[in-house]
Amino acid sequence: MTLNICTSLLLLFLVNSVWTRTVRQVYDELDPEHWSRYTSECPQECFCPPNFPNALYCDNKGLKEIPAIPARIWYLYLQNNLIETVSEKPFVNATHLRWINLNKNKITNSGIETGALSKLKRLLYLFLEDNELEEVPAPLPVGLEQLRLARNKISKIPEGVFSNLENLTMLDLHQNSLLDSALQSDTFQGLNNLMQLNIAKNSLKKMPLSIPANTLQLFLDNNSIEVIPENYFSAIPKVTFLRLNYNKLSDDGIPPNGFNVSSILDLQLSHNQLTKIPPINAHLEHLHLDHNRIKSVNGTQICPVSIAVAEDYGFYGNIPRLRYLRLDGNEIQPPIPLDVMICFRLLQAVVI
């Protein structure tokens, strides 16, 4: 008992010592001279945290324009304001900016001064969600890694706007006003390292053209897509997560092996018009087919390998990898057929 108490006290002492040392280090770094400089540089409308000198918090302040940004700032928070314009002037000294959050303002394309964004050479993350943009702003900083433009009024993507954004890994355009005509064969040209593309909640009727070849995650939920073109996914051989929930896909709109793609691990086809389960690949791990018009499940038909072969495989053999299957909201009556369980030995959850 005494040993336990002593051990606990020692541990508490060590934790407190580390915490105290860390706090002291923060304030030791900010000597009175430096703290005075930080205070004088900090815009009156904003907050400059002493323990995070590279950040500037100007969010939720009712601002109508961007204040002058000090040179030391890397992270700039301007969300939830009334800002209408983005000009060069506030950023003259802010040459080290990495992150700008301008979500939930009133920014229009005409309110963005030409060059105001592109001159921020070190900018990596740009958030412009929930504004009043009608097209993707241009030109953009060439070093961008993430561009978030969700919930605007974007119906146009200027030609070549992405052509120099080789470092961009994530592009979010969901919940805008994009039509098929806005996505041309060269729209995404230059996005050689893109990994996630989100075009959900737009007005697309067709699968978009020329998705960047390195895309891993493609989100197309809540559109009006009816057809998957033959061999569509051969152009994006690394796609792993594919979401097509809330579209208008029917059996006739899917080629015989449209989703039989070895790279796809998570396939979401909820809330469509399917009457049968489309052929899938043995590598698929998660399949969402809820709220379609499927009436029955035949394990022999949907198994990526023959049932006879599946029975011969041991638990650690090269069997289909499906672990999660969602079928609720269809016309299927339980129980799940035995041949489904024989095929998909790794199934951990079936929702019906």
mmCIF file of N, CA and C in Angstrom, residues 159-241:
data_model
loop_
_atom_site.group_PDB
_atom_site.id
_atom_site.type_symbol
_atom_site.label_atom_id
_atom_site.label_comp_id
_atom_site.label_asym_id
_atom_site.label_seq_id
_atom_site.Cartn_x
_atom_site.Cartn_y
_atom_site.Cartn_z
ATOM 1 N N GLU A 159 -10.980 27.634 -67.229
ATOM 2 C CA GLU A 159 -10.009 26.785 -67.920
ATOM 3 C C GLU A 159 -8.609 26.985 -67.352
ATOM 4 N N GLY A 160 -7.955 25.888 -67.025
ATOM 5 C CA GLY A 160 -6.573 25.935 -66.545
ATOM 6 C C GLY A 160 -6.397 26.360 -65.108
ATOM 7 N N VAL A 161 -7.494 26.501 -64.360
ATOM 8 C CA VAL A 161 -7.371 27.005 -62.988
ATOM 9 C C VAL A 161 -6.557 26.059 -62.100
ATOM 10 N N PHE A 162 -6.556 24.761 -62.416
ATOM 11 C CA PHE A 162 -5.824 23.789 -61.595
ATOM 12 C C PHE A 162 -4.502 23.355 -62.237
ATOM 13 N N SER A 163 -4.166 23.902 -63.378
ATOM 14 C CA SER A 163 -3.060 23.370 -64.182
ATOM 15 C C SER A 163 -1.704 23.408 -63.487
ATOM 16 N N ASN A 164 -1.506 24.357 -62.550
ATOM 17 C CA ASN A 164 -0.210 24.470 -61.862
ATOM 18 C C ASN A 164 -0.246 23.960 -60.429
ATOM 19 N N LEU A 165 -1.353 23.341 -60.036
ATOM 20 C CA LEU A 165 -1.488 22.912 -58.639
ATOM 21 C C LEU A 165 -1.050 21.459 -58.466
ATOM 22 N N GLU A 166 0.205 21.204 -58.744
ATOM 23 C CA GLU A 166 0.718 19.838 -58.692
ATOM 24 C C GLU A 166 0.774 19.262 -57.288
ATOM 25 N N ASN A 167 0.763 20.117 -56.260
ATOM 26 C CA ASN A 167 0.846 19.634 -54.887
ATOM 27 C C ASN A 167 -0.521 19.402 -54.257
ATOM 28 N N LEU A 168 -1.594 19.762 -54.959
ATOM 29 C CA LEU A 168 -2.919 19.642 -54.368
ATOM 30 C C LEU A 168 -3.280 18.169 -54.156
ATOM 31 N N THR A 169 -3.647 17.829 -52.927
ATOM 32 C CA THR A 169 -4.036 16.456 -52.607
ATOM 33 C C THR A 169 -5.535 16.339 -52.324
ATOM 34 N N MET A 170 -6.188 17.448 -51.982
ATOM 35 C CA MET A 170 -7.615 17.405 -51.667
ATOM 36 C C MET A 170 -8.347 18.586 -52.269
ATOM 37 N N LEU A 171 -9.412 18.294 -53.036
ATOM 38 C CA LEU A 171 -10.243 19.323 -53.659
ATOM 39 C C LEU A 171 -11.693 19.037 -53.293
ATOM 40 N N ASP A 172 -12.303 19.978 -52.568
ATOM 41 C CA ASP A 172 -13.690 19.803 -52.105
ATOM 42 C C ASP A 172 -14.583 20.833 -52.780
ATOM 43 N N LEU A 173 -15.467 20.339 -53.646
ATOM 44 C CA LEU A 173 -16.409 21.193 -54.369
ATOM 45 C C LEU A 173 -17.852 20.784 -54.086
ATOM 46 N N HIS A 174 -18.079 20.098 -52.978
ATOM 47 C CA HIS A 174 -19.420 19.562 -52.767
ATOM 48 C C HIS A 174 -20.426 20.654 -52.395
ATOM 49 N N GLN A 175 -21.649 20.387 -52.738
ATOM 50 C CA GLN A 175 -22.794 21.280 -52.522
ATOM 51 C C GLN A 175 -22.594 22.631 -53.205
ATOM 52 N N ASN A 176 -22.407 22.557 -54.527
ATOM 53 C CA ASN A 176 -22.365 23.744 -55.355
ATOM 54 C C ASN A 176 -23.414 23.606 -56.465
ATOM 55 N N SER A 177 -23.190 24.221 -57.611
ATOM 56 C CA SER A 177 -24.179 24.196 -58.694
ATOM 57 C C SER A 177 -23.552 23.702 -59.991
ATOM 58 N N LEU A 178 -22.692 22.711 -59.887
ATOM 59 C CA LEU A 178 -21.975 22.211 -61.058
ATOM 60 C C LEU A 178 -22.853 21.314 -61.918
ATOM 61 N N LEU A 179 -22.879 21.599 -63.217
ATOM 62 C CA LEU A 179 -23.515 20.762 -64.221
ATOM 63 C C LEU A 179 -22.445 19.960 -64.954
ATOM 64 N N ASP A 180 -22.857 18.977 -65.741
ATOM 65 C CA ASP A 180 -21.896 18.183 -66.512
ATOM 66 C C ASP A 180 -21.029 19.060 -67.403
ATOM 67 N N SER A 181 -21.625 20.111 -67.951
ATOM 68 C CA SER A 181 -20.904 20.987 -68.875
ATOM 69 C C SER A 181 -19.749 21.726 -68.217
ATOM 70 N N ALA A 182 -19.765 21.818 -66.898
ATOM 71 C CA ALA A 182 -18.689 22.520 -66.184
ATOM 72 C C ALA A 182 -17.433 21.663 -66.061
ATOM 73 N N LEU A 183 -17.574 20.351 -66.258
ATOM 74 C CA LEU A 183 -16.448 19.436 -66.093
ATOM 75 C C LEU A 183 -16.011 18.908 -67.454
ATOM 76 N N GLN A 184 -15.036 19.579 -68.035
ATOM 77 C CA GLN A 184 -14.516 19.206 -69.341
ATOM 78 C C GLN A 184 -13.388 18.177 -69.198
ATOM 79 N N SER A 185 -12.923 17.666 -70.314
ATOM 80 C CA SER A 185 -11.887 16.629 -70.284
ATOM 81 C C SER A 185 -10.568 17.123 -69.708
ATOM 82 N N ASP A 186 -10.354 18.446 -69.729
ATOM 83 C CA ASP A 186 -9.095 18.985 -69.197
ATOM 84 C C ASP A 186 -9.294 19.781 -67.908
ATOM 85 N N THR A 187 -10.468 19.695 -67.306
ATOM 86 C CA THR A 187 -10.754 20.505 -66.111
ATOM 87 C C THR A 187 -9.764 20.228 -64.984
ATOM 88 N N PHE A 188 -9.462 18.967 -64.749
ATOM 89 C CA PHE A 188 -8.593 18.596 -63.625
ATOM 90 C C PHE A 188 -7.145 18.369 -64.056
ATOM 91 N N GLN A 189 -6.813 18.817 -65.249
ATOM 92 C CA GLN A 189 -5.449 18.647 -65.745
ATOM 93 C C GLN A 189 -4.456 19.381 -64.855
ATOM 94 N N GLY A 190 -3.386 18.706 -64.496
ATOM 95 C CA GLY A 190 -2.366 19.294 -63.633
ATOM 96 C C GLY A 190 -2.425 18.806 -62.204
ATOM 97 N N LEU A 191 -3.539 18.193 -61.805
ATOM 98 C CA LEU A 191 -3.684 17.713 -60.425
ATOM 99 C C LEU A 191 -3.083 16.310 -60.308
ATOM 100 N N ASN A 192 -1.785 16.247 -60.467
ATOM 101 C CA ASN A 192 -1.106 14.953 -60.560
ATOM 102 C C ASN A 192 -1.005 14.214 -59.242
ATOM 103 N N ASN A 193 -1.189 14.917 -58.126
ATOM 104 C CA ASN A 193 -1.078 14.271 -56.818
ATOM 105 C C ASN A 193 -2.383 14.293 -56.042
ATOM 106 N N LEU A 194 -3.479 14.591 -56.729
ATOM 107 C CA LEU A 194 -4.769 14.636 -56.048
ATOM 108 C C LEU A 194 -5.140 13.256 -55.512
ATOM 109 N N MET A 195 -5.574 13.217 -54.238
ATOM 110 C CA MET A 195 -5.975 11.956 -53.623
ATOM 111 C C MET A 195 -7.464 11.917 -53.297
ATOM 112 N N GLN A 196 -8.039 13.077 -52.961
ATOM 113 C CA GLN A 196 -9.464 13.112 -52.642
ATOM 114 C C GLN A 196 -10.174 14.177 -53.478
ATOM 115 N N LEU A 197 -11.240 13.766 -54.178
ATOM 116 C CA LEU A 197 -12.055 14.674 -54.968
ATOM 117 C C LEU A 197 -13.504 14.524 -54.529
ATOM 118 N N ASN A 198 -14.083 15.615 -54.049
ATOM 119 C CA ASN A 198 -15.463 15.598 -53.545
ATOM 120 C C ASN A 198 -16.320 16.505 -54.422
ATOM 121 N N ILE A 199 -17.219 15.881 -55.219
ATOM 122 C CA ILE A 199 -18.141 16.645 -56.059
ATOM 123 C C ILE A 199 -19.581 16.252 -55.708
ATOM 124 N N ALA A 200 -19.787 15.831 -54.457
ATOM 125 C CA ALA A 200 -21.126 15.447 -54.014
ATOM 126 C C ALA A 200 -22.056 16.661 -53.985
ATOM 127 N N LYS A 201 -23.347 16.384 -54.032
ATOM 128 C CA LYS A 201 -24.380 17.417 -53.911
ATOM 129 C C LYS A 201 -24.227 18.522 -54.955
ATOM 130 N N ASN A 202 -24.110 18.103 -56.212
ATOM 131 C CA ASN A 202 -24.139 19.037 -57.322
ATOM 132 C C ASN A 202 -25.282 18.626 -58.245
ATOM 133 N N SER A 203 -25.192 18.910 -59.527
ATOM 134 C CA SER A 203 -26.278 18.582 -60.460
ATOM 135 C C SER A 203 -25.752 17.760 -61.629
ATOM 136 N N LEU A 204 -24.885 16.807 -61.325
ATOM 137 C CA LEU A 204 -24.297 15.974 -62.371
ATOM 138 C C LEU A 204 -25.236 14.848 -62.778
ATOM 139 N N LYS A 205 -25.294 14.578 -64.077
ATOM 140 C CA LYS A 205 -26.058 13.462 -64.597
ATOM 141 C C LYS A 205 -25.146 12.371 -65.147
ATOM 142 N N LYS A 206 -23.866 12.719 -65.327
ATOM 143 C CA LYS A 206 -22.890 11.780 -65.865
ATOM 144 C C LYS A 206 -21.680 11.708 -64.942
ATOM 145 N N MET A 207 -20.949 10.634 -65.029
ATOM 146 C CA MET A 207 -19.685 10.529 -64.304
ATOM 147 C C MET A 207 -18.725 11.565 -64.881
ATOM 148 N N PRO A 208 -18.005 12.303 -64.040
ATOM 149 C CA PRO A 208 -17.109 13.358 -64.534
ATOM 150 C C PRO A 208 -15.968 12.799 -65.373
ATOM 151 N N LEU A 209 -15.540 13.611 -66.324
ATOM 152 C CA LEU A 209 -14.484 13.212 -67.239
ATOM 153 C C LEU A 209 -13.099 13.407 -66.629
ATOM 154 N N SER A 210 -12.183 12.553 -67.021
ATOM 155 C CA SER A 210 -10.746 12.733 -66.751
ATOM 156 C C SER A 210 -10.425 13.035 -65.291
ATOM 157 N N ILE A 211 -10.896 12.164 -64.391
ATOM 158 C CA ILE A 211 -10.505 12.258 -62.984
ATOM 159 C C ILE A 211 -9.002 11.985 -62.884
ATOM 160 N N PRO A 212 -8.251 12.749 -62.082
ATOM 161 C CA PRO A 212 -6.808 12.514 -61.958
ATOM 162 C C PRO A 212 -6.479 11.063 -61.597
ATOM 163 N N ALA A 213 -5.463 10.524 -62.221
ATOM 164 C CA ALA A 213 -5.155 9.093 -62.140
ATOM 165 C C ALA A 213 -4.793 8.624 -60.735
ATOM 166 N N ASN A 214 -4.294 9.524 -59.884
ATOM 167 C CA ASN A 214 -3.879 9.120 -58.539
ATOM 168 C C ASN A 214 -4.979 9.235 -57.498
ATOM 169 N N THR A 215 -6.179 9.559 -57.907
ATOM 170 C CA THR A 215 -7.279 9.744 -56.964
ATOM 171 C C THR A 215 -7.560 8.456 -56.192
ATOM 172 N N LEU A 216 -7.627 8.589 -54.865
ATOM 173 C CA LEU A 216 -7.940 7.459 -53.988
ATOM 174 C C LEU A 216 -9.393 7.493 -53.528
ATOM 175 N N GLN A 217 -9.918 8.692 -53.292
ATOM 176 C CA GLN A 217 -11.270 8.849 -52.771
ATOM 177 C C GLN A 217 -12.080 9.722 -53.723
ATOM 178 N N LEU A 218 -13.192 9.178 -54.218
ATOM 179 C CA LEU A 218 -14.053 9.899 -55.145
ATOM 180 C C LEU A 218 -15.464 9.913 -54.583
ATOM 181 N N PHE A 219 -15.965 11.108 -54.274
ATOM 182 C CA PHE A 219 -17.276 11.262 -53.651
ATOM 183 C C PHE A 219 -18.225 11.952 -54.629
ATOM 184 N N LEU A 220 -19.278 11.231 -55.028
ATOM 185 C CA LEU A 220 -20.245 11.734 -56.005
ATOM 186 C C LEU A 220 -21.682 11.582 -55.503
ATOM 187 N N ASP A 221 -21.858 11.530 -54.197
ATOM 188 C CA ASP A 221 -23.191 11.384 -53.620
ATOM 189 C C ASP A 221 -24.115 12.535 -54.035
ATOM 190 N N ASN A 222 -25.413 12.264 -53.971
ATOM 191 C CA ASN A 222 -26.425 13.312 -54.146
ATOM 192 C C ASN A 222 -26.278 14.070 -55.462
ATOM 193 N N ASN A 223 -26.134 13.322 -56.549
ATOM 194 C CA ASN A 223 -26.218 13.887 -57.884
ATOM 195 C C ASN A 223 -27.371 13.182 -58.601
ATOM 196 N N SER A 224 -27.372 13.159 -59.906
ATOM 197 C CA SER A 224 -28.424 12.474 -60.671
ATOM 198 C C SER A 224 -27.803 11.535 -61.692
ATOM 199 N N ILE A 225 -26.721 10.888 -61.305
ATOM 200 C CA ILE A 225 -25.966 10.026 -62.214
ATOM 201 C C ILE A 225 -26.742 8.740 -62.496
ATOM 202 N N GLU A 226 -26.851 8.395 -63.778
ATOM 203 C CA GLU A 226 -27.634 7.238 -64.207
ATOM 204 C C GLU A 226 -26.779 6.112 -64.772
ATOM 205 N N VAL A 227 -25.601 6.458 -65.296
ATOM 206 C CA VAL A 227 -24.810 5.460 -66.030
ATOM 207 C C VAL A 227 -23.340 5.505 -65.609
ATOM 208 N N ILE A 228 -22.740 4.342 -65.450
ATOM 209 C CA ILE A 228 -21.293 4.211 -65.274
ATOM 210 C C ILE A 228 -20.721 3.761 -66.625
ATOM 211 N N PRO A 229 -19.899 4.568 -67.287
ATOM 212 C CA PRO A 229 -19.347 4.163 -68.593
ATOM 213 C C PRO A 229 -18.497 2.901 -68.491
ATOM 214 N N GLU A 230 -18.431 2.165 -69.571
ATOM 215 C CA GLU A 230 -17.604 0.954 -69.634
ATOM 216 C C GLU A 230 -16.142 1.310 -69.358
ATOM 217 N N ASN A 231 -15.494 0.510 -68.496
ATOM 218 C CA ASN A 231 -14.073 0.675 -68.158
ATOM 219 C C ASN A 231 -13.764 2.052 -67.557
ATOM 220 N N TYR A 232 -14.740 2.663 -66.922
ATOM 221 C CA TYR A 232 -14.537 4.013 -66.377
ATOM 222 C C TYR A 232 -13.386 4.038 -65.371
ATOM 223 N N PHE A 233 -13.289 3.026 -64.528
ATOM 224 C CA PHE A 233 -12.316 3.066 -63.434
ATOM 225 C C PHE A 233 -10.916 2.633 -63.849
ATOM 226 N N SER A 234 -10.756 2.195 -65.071
ATOM 227 C CA SER A 234 -9.408 1.846 -65.536
ATOM 228 C C SER A 234 -8.528 3.088 -65.634
ATOM 229 N N ALA A 235 -9.152 4.267 -65.758
ATOM 230 C CA ALA A 235 -8.389 5.520 -65.840
ATOM 231 C C ALA A 235 -7.987 6.031 -64.458
ATOM 232 N N ILE A 236 -8.623 5.485 -63.410
ATOM 233 C CA ILE A 236 -8.245 5.864 -62.035
ATOM 234 C C ILE A 236 -7.961 4.574 -61.253
ATOM 235 N N PRO A 237 -6.837 3.933 -61.569
ATOM 236 C CA PRO A 237 -6.551 2.590 -61.057
ATOM 237 C C PRO A 237 -6.272 2.496 -59.562
ATOM 238 N N LYS A 238 -6.167 3.646 -58.887
ATOM 239 C CA LYS A 238 -5.887 3.618 -57.452
ATOM 240 C C LYS A 238 -7.117 3.916 -56.597
ATOM 241 N N VAL A 239 -8.269 4.160 -57.221
ATOM 242 C CA VAL A 239 -9.440 4.553 -56.450
ATOM 243 C C VAL A 239 -9.783 3.469 -55.425
ATOM 244 N N THR A 240 -9.915 3.883 -54.169
ATOM 245 C CA THR A 240 -10.127 2.951 -53.063
ATOM 246 C C THR A 240 -11.498 3.133 -52.422
ATOM 247 N N PHE A 241 -11.917 4.394 -52.262
ATOM 248 C CA PHE A 241 -13.210 4.718 -51.653
ATOM 249 C C PHE A 241 -14.079 5.387 -52.710
#
